[in-house]
Short mmCIF file of C-alpha atoms and ligand atoms in Angstrom, two decimals:
data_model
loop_
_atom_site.label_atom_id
_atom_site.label_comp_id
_atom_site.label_asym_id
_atom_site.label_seq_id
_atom_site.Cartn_x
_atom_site.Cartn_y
_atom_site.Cartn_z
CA UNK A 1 19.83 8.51 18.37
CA UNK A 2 20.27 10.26 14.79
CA UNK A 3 18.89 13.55 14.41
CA UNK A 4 17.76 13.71 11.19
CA UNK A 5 15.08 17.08 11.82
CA UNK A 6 14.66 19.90 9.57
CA UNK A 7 14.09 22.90 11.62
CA UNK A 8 10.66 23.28 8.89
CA UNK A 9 10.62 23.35 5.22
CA UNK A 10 12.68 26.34 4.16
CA UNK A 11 12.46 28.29 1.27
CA UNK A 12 15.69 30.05 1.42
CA UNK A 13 16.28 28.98 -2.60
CA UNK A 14 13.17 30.99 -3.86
CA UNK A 15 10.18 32.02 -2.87
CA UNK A 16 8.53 29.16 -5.03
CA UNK A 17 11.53 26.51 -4.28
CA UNK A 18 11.11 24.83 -0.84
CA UNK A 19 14.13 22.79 0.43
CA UNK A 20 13.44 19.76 2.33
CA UNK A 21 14.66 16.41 3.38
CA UNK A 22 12.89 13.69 1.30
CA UNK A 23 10.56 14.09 -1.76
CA UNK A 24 8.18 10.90 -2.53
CA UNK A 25 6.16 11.57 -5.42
CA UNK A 26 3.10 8.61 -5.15
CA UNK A 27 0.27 8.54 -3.01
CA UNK A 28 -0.58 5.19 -3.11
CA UNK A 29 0.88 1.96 -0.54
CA UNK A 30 4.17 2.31 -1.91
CA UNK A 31 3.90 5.67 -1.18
CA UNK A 32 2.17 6.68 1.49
CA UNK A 33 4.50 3.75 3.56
CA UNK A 34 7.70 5.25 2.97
CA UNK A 35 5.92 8.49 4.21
CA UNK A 36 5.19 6.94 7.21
CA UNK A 37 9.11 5.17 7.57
CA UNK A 38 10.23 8.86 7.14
CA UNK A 39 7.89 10.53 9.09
CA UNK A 40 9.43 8.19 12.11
CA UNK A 41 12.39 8.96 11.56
CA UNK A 42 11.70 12.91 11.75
CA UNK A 43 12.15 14.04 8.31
CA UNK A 44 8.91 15.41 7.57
CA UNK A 45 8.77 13.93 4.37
CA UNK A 46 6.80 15.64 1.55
CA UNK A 47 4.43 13.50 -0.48
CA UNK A 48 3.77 14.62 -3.55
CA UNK A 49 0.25 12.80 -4.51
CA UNK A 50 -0.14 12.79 -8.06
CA UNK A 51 -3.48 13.08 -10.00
CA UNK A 52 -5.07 9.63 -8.49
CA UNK A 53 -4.99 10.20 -4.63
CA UNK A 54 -4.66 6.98 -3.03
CA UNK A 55 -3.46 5.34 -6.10
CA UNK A 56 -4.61 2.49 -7.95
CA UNK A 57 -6.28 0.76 -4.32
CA UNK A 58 -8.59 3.79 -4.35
CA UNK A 59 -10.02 2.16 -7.02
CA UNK A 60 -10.44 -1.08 -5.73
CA UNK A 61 -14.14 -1.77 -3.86
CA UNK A 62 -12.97 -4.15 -0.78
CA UNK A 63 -9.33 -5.44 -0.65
CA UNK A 64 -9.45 -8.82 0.72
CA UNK A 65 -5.47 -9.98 1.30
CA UNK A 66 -4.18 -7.16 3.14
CA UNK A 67 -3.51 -8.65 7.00
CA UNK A 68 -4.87 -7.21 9.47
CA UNK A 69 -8.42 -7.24 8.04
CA UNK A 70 -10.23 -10.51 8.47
CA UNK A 71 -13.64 -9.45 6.77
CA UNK A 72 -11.64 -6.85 3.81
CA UNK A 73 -10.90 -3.26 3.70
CA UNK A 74 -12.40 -0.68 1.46
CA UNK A 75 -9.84 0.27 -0.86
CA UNK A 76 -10.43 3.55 0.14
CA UNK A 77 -10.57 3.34 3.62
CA UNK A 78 -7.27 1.09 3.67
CA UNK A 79 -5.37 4.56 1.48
CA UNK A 80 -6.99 6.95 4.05
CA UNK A 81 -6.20 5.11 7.11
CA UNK A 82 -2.54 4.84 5.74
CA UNK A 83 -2.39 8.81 4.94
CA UNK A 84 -4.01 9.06 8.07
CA UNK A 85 -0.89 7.45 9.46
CA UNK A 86 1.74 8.87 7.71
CA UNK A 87 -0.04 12.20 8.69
CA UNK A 88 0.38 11.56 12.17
CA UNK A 89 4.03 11.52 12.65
CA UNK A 90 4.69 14.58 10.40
CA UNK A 91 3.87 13.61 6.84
CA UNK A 92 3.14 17.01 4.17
CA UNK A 93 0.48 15.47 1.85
CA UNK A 94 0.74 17.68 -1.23
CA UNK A 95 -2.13 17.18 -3.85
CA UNK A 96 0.23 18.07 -6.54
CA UNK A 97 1.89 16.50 -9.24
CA UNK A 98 5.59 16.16 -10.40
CA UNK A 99 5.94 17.11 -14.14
CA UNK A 100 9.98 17.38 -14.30
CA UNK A 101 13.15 16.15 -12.00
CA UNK A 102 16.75 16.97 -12.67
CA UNK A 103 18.68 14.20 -10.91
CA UNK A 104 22.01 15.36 -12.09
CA UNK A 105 23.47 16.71 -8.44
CA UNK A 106 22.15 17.01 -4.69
CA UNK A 107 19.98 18.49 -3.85
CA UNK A 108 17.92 17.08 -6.45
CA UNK A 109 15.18 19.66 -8.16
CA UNK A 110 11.47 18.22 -8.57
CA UNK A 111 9.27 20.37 -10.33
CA UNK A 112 5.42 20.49 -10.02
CA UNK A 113 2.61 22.14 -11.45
CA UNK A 114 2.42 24.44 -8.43
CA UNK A 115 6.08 24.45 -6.99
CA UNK A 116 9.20 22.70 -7.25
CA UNK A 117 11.15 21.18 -4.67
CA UNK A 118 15.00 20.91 -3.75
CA UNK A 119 15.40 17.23 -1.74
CA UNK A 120 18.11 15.30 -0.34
CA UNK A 121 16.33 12.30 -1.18
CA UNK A 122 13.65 11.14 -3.53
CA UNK A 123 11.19 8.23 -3.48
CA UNK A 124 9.38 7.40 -6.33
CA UNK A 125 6.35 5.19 -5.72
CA UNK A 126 4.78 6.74 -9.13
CA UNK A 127 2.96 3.11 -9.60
CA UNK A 128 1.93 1.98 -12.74
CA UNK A 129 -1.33 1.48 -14.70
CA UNK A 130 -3.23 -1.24 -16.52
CA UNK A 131 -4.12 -0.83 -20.44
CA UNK A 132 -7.88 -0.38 -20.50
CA UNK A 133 -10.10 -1.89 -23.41
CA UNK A 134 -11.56 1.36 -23.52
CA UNK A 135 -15.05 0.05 -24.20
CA UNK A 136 -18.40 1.15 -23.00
CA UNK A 137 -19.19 -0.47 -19.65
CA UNK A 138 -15.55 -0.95 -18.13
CA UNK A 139 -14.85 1.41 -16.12
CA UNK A 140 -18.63 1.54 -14.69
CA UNK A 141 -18.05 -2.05 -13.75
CA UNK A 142 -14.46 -2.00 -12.51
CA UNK A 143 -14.21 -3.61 -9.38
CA UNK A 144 -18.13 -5.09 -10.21
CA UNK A 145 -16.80 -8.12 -12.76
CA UNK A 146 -14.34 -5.94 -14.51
CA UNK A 147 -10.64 -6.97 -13.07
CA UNK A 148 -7.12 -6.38 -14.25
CA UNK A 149 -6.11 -9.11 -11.32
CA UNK A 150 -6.38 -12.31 -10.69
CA UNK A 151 -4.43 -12.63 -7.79
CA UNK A 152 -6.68 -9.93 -6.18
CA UNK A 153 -10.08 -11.08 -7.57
CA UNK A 154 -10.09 -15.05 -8.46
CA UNK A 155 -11.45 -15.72 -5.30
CA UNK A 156 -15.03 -13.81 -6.25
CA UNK A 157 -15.64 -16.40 -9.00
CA UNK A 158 -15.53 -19.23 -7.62
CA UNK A 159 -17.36 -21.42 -9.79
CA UNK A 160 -17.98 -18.46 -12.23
CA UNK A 161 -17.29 -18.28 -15.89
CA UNK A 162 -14.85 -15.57 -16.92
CA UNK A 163 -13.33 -14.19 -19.76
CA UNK A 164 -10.06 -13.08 -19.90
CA UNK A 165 -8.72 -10.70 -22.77
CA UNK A 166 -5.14 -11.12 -23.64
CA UNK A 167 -2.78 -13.54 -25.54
CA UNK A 168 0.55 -12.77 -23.79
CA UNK A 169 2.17 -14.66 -20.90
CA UNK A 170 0.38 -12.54 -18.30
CA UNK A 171 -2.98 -13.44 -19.93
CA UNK A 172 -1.57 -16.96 -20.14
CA UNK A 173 -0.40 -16.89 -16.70
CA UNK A 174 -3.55 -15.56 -14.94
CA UNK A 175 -5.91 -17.36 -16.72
CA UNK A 176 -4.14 -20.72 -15.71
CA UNK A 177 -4.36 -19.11 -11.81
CA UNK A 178 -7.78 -18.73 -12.19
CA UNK A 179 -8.64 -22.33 -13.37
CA UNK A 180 -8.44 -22.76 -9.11
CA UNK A 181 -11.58 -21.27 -8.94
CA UNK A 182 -13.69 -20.68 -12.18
CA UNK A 183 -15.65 -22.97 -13.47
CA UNK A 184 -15.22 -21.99 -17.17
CA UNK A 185 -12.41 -19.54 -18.85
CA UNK A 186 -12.47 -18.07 -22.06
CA UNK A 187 -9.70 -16.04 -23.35
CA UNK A 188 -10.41 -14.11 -26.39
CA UNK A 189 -7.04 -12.99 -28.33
CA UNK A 190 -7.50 -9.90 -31.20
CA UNK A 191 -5.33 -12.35 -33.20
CA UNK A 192 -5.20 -15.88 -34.19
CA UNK A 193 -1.94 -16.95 -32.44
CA UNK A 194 -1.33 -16.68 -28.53
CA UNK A 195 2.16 -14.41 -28.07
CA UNK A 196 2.90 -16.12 -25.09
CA UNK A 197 5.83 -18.38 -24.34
CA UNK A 198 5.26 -22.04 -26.12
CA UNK A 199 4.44 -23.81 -21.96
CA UNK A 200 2.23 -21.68 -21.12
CA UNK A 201 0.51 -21.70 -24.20
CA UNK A 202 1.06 -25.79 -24.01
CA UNK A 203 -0.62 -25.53 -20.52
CA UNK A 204 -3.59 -23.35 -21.43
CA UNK A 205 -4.18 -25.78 -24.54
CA UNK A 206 -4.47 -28.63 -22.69
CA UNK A 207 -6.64 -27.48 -19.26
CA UNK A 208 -9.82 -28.75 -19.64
CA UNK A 209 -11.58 -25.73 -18.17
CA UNK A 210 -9.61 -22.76 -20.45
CA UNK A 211 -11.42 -22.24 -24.25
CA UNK A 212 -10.35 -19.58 -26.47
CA UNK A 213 -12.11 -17.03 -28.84
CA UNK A 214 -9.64 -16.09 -31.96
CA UNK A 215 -9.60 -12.89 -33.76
CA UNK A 216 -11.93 -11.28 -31.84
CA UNK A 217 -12.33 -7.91 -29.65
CA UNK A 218 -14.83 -7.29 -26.60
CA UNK A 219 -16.71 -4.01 -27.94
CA UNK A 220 -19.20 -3.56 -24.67
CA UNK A 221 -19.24 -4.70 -21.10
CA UNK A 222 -22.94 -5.27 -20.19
CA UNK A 223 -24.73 -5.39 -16.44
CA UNK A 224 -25.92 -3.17 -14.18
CA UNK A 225 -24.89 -4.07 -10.38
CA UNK A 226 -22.60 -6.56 -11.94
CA UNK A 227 -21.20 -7.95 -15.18
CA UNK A 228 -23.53 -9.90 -17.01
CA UNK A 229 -22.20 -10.34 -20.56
CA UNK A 230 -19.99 -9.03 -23.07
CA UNK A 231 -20.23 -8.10 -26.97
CA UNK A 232 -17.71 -9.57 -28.99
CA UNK A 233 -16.92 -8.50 -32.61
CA UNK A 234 -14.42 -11.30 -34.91
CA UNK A 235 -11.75 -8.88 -37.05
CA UNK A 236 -12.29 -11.27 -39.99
CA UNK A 237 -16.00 -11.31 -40.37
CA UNK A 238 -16.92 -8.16 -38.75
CA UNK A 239 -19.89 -10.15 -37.03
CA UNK A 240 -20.94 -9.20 -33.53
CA UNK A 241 -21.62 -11.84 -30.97
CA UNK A 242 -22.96 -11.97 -27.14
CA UNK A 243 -21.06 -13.65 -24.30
CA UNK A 244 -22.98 -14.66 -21.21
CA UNK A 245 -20.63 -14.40 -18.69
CA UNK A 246 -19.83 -13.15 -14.73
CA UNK A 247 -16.41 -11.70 -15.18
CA UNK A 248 -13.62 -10.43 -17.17
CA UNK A 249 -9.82 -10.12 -16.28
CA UNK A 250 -8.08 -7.70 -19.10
CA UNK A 251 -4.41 -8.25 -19.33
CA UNK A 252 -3.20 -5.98 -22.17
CA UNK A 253 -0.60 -4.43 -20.38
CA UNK A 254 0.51 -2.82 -18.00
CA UNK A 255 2.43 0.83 -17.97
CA UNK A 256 4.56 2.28 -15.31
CA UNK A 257 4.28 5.46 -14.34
CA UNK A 258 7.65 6.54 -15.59
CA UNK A 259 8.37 9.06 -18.44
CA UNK A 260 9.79 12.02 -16.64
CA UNK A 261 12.39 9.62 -15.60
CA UNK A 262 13.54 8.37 -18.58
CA UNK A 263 16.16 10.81 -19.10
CA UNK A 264 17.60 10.38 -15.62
CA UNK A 265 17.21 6.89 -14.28
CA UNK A 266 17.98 3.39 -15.90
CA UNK A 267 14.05 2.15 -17.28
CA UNK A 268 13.84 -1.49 -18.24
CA UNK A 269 12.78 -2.53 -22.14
CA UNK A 270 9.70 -2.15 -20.44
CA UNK A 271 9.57 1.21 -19.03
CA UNK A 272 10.28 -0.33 -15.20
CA UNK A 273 12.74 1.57 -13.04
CA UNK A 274 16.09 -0.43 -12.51
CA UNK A 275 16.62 -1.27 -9.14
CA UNK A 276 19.73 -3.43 -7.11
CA UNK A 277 17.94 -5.43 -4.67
CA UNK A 278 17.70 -2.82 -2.11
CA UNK A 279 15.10 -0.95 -4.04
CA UNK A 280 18.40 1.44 -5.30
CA UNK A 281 18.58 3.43 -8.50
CA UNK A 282 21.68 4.36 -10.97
CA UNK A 283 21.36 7.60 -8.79
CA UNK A 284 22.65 7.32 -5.40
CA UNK A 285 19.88 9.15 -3.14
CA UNK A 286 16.68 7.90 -5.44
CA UNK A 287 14.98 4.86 -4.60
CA UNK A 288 12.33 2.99 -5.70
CA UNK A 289 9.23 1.48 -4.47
CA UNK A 290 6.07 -0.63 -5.51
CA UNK A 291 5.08 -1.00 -8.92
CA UNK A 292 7.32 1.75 -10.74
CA UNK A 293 10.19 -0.82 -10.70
CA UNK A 294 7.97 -3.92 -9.92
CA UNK A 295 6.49 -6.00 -12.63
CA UNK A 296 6.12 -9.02 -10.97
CA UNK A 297 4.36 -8.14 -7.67
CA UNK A 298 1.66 -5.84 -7.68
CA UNK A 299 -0.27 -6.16 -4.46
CA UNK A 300 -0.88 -3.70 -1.92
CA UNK A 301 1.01 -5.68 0.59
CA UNK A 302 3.98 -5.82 -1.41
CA UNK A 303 4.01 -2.42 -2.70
CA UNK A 304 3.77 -1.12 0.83
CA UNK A 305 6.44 -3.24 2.04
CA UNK A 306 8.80 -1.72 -0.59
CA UNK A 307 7.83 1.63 0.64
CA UNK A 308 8.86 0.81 3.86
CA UNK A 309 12.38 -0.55 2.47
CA UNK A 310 13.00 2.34 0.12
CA UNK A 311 12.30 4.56 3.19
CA UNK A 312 14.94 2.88 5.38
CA UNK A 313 17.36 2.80 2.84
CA UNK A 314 16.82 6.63 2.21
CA UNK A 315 17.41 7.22 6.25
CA UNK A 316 20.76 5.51 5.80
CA UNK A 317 21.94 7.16 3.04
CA UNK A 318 21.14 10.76 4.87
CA UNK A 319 22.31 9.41 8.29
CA UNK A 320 25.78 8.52 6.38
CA UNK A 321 26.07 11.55 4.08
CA UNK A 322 25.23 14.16 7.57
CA UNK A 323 27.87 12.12 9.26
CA UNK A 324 30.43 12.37 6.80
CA UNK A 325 30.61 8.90 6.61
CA UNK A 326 30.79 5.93 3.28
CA UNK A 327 27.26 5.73 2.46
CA UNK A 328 26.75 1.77 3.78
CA UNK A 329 24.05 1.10 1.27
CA UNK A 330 24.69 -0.21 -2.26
CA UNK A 331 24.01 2.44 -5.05
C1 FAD B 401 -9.05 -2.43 -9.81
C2 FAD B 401 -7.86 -2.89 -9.02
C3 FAD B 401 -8.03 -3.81 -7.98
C4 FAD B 401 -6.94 -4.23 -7.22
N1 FAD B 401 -7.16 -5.10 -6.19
C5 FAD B 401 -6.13 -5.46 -5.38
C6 FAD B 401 -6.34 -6.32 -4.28
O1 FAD B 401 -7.46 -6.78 -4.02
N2 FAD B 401 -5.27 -6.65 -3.52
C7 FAD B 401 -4.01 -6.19 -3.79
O2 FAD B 401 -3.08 -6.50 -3.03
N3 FAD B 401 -3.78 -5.38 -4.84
C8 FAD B 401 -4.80 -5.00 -5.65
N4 FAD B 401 -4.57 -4.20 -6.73
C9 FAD B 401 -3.19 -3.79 -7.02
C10 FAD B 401 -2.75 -2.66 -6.07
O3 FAD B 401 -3.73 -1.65 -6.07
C11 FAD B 401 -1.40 -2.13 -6.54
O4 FAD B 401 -0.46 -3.18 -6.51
C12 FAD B 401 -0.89 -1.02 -5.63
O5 FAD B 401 -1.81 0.04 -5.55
C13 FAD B 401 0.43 -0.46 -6.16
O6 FAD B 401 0.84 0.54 -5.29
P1 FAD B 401 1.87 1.68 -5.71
O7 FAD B 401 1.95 2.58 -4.53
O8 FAD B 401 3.12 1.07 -6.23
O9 FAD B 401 1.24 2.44 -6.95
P2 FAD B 401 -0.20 3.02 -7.27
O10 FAD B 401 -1.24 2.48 -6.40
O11 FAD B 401 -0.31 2.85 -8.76
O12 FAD B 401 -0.03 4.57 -6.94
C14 FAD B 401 0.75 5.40 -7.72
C15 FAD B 401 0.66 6.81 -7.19
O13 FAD B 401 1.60 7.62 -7.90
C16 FAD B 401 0.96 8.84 -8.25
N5 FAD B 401 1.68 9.43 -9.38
C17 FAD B 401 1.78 8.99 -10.66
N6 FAD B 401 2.52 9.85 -11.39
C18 FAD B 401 2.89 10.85 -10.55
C19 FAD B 401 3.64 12.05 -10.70
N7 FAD B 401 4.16 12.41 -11.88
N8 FAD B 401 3.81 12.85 -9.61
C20 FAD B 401 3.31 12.50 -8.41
N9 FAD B 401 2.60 11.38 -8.21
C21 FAD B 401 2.38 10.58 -9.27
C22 FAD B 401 -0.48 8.46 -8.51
O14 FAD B 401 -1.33 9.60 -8.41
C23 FAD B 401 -0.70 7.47 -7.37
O15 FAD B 401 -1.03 8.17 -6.19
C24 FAD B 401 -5.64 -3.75 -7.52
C25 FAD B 401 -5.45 -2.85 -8.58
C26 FAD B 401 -6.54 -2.43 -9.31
C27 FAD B 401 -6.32 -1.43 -10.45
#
């Protein structure tokens, strides 16, 4: 069997620099998964948690597609139990943040606000974030009527009438995935054209159950346990309307958390971390899992199954480079 151990994290670089095995900077599924992949595999993996412990599921009331959970999860209890995990086989939880990496050799050199760390290997599970409207009432009702995902939340409005903010493909997309269950969907654009691809736009025209709201802005979420209606100001007339309505699913955008990368790894247009297929980077030793490279995803499920990948393919590429070996992983 592979010894992989560190005697203990060393320090022998600086009294601030700490030497180990495998840095993974992300605290949420992708994360915390491939801490407990590395963990098994004796390598006392540090996480490094970033400012949002848990990630973007800590925000998330109950979770209701994750197996293993036939009446749902609290988002936060799903994060804990996983840290909780991790912790158990050897995990370091750090709450700390990475704020620089130099990728250029091995060991490579993370940086945080309160160390910095020399690592064989790195996984970056940094996750990503949706664009908020940034209008009173959203984030009080996030998780209460206020969604950024269909494909998490479609199911609680089931005969429901929505509004969905957005006029790109994902807006498109979504809003056509939620005609499954809502009774009524209206998607209200800021402009008077949809910038989605001509299909899906053909599609969205043509569903009997999707309306749309031109060159207009939601300026106020309204409700109190739940989302009751929205304010909507038009851009050419400056007048102010009310929407009655149950829910709204905001696709604006969506941001990876990615820029101190951008100088060392291969982003997409997009800001997504190029990957091969096994979840490798441009830079043999860095991997990637969950929703820093994925923009097509972007579940818990999948996200921690990435974590899991990225963490295997990081044991490989240590058990081949301690054994003098050809690294048998693509990179
Ligand atoms: C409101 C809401 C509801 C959702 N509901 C569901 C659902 O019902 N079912 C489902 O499957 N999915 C749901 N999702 C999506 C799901 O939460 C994500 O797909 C999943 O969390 C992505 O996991 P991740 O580990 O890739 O990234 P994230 O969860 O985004 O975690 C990223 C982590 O990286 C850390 N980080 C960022 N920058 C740095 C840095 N510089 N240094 C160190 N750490 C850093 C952050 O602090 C965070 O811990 C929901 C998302 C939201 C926002």
């Amino acid at each position: 069997m592979m010894d992989l151990s560190l005697n203990n994290i060393s320090t022998n670089h600086s009294s601030q620099t700490k030497y180990v095995k495998m840095v993974i900077l992300g605290s949420g599924p992708a994360g915390l998964s491939a801490a407990l992949y590395a963990a098994r595999a004796n390598l006392q993996p540090v996480v490094i948690t970033g400012m949002e412990l848990g990630g973007q599921v800590s925000l998330t009331h109950t979770i209701e597609n994750y197996p293993g959970f036939p009446e749902g999860v609290g988002g936060q209890e799903l994060v804990d139990l996983f840290q909780k995990q991790a912790e158990r086989f050897g995990a370091i939880v750090e709450y700390d943040t990475a704020t620089d990496v130099d990728l250029k050799e091995r060991p490579f050199r993370i940086k945080t606000y309160n160390s910095e760390y020399l690592a064989d290997t790195l996984i970056i599970a940094t996750g990503a974030q949706a664009t908020q409207l940034d209008v009173p009432g959203e984030k009080e009702l996030t998780g209460r009527g206020v969604s950024y995902c269909a494909t998490c939340d479609g199911w609680f409005f089931k005969d429901k009438d929505v509004v969905v903010v957005g006029g790109g493909d994902s807006a498109i997309e979504e809003s056509l995935f939620l005609t499954r269950y809502a009774k009524s969907i209206t998607i209200i654009h800021r402009r008077d054209s949809l910038r989605a691809g001509i299909i899906l736009q053909q599609r969205a025209f043509n569903h009997p159950k999707i309306k749309f709201i031109w060159d207009s802005v939601i300026t106020e979420i309204i409700g109190e346990e739940t989302v009751k209606k929205v304010n909507i100001k038009n851009l050419q007339t400056n007048e102010v309307s009310e929407l009655i309505t149950d829910g709204i699913f905001i696709f604006i955008g969506h941001i990876p958390s990615t820029q101190i990368f951008s100088n060392s790894l291969d982003l997409d247009e997009h800001g997504y971390i190029k990957t091969d297929n096994l979840l490798s980077t441009n830079v043999p030793g860095v991997y990637v899992a969950g929703e820093a490279g994925d923009p097509d995803f972007r579940q818990v499920i999948t996200s921690a199954g990435m974590g899991a990948a990225a963490a295997m393919q990081a044991i490989r590429f240590l058990q081949a480079h301690e054994e003098n070996q050809p690294v048998p992983i693509k990179s």
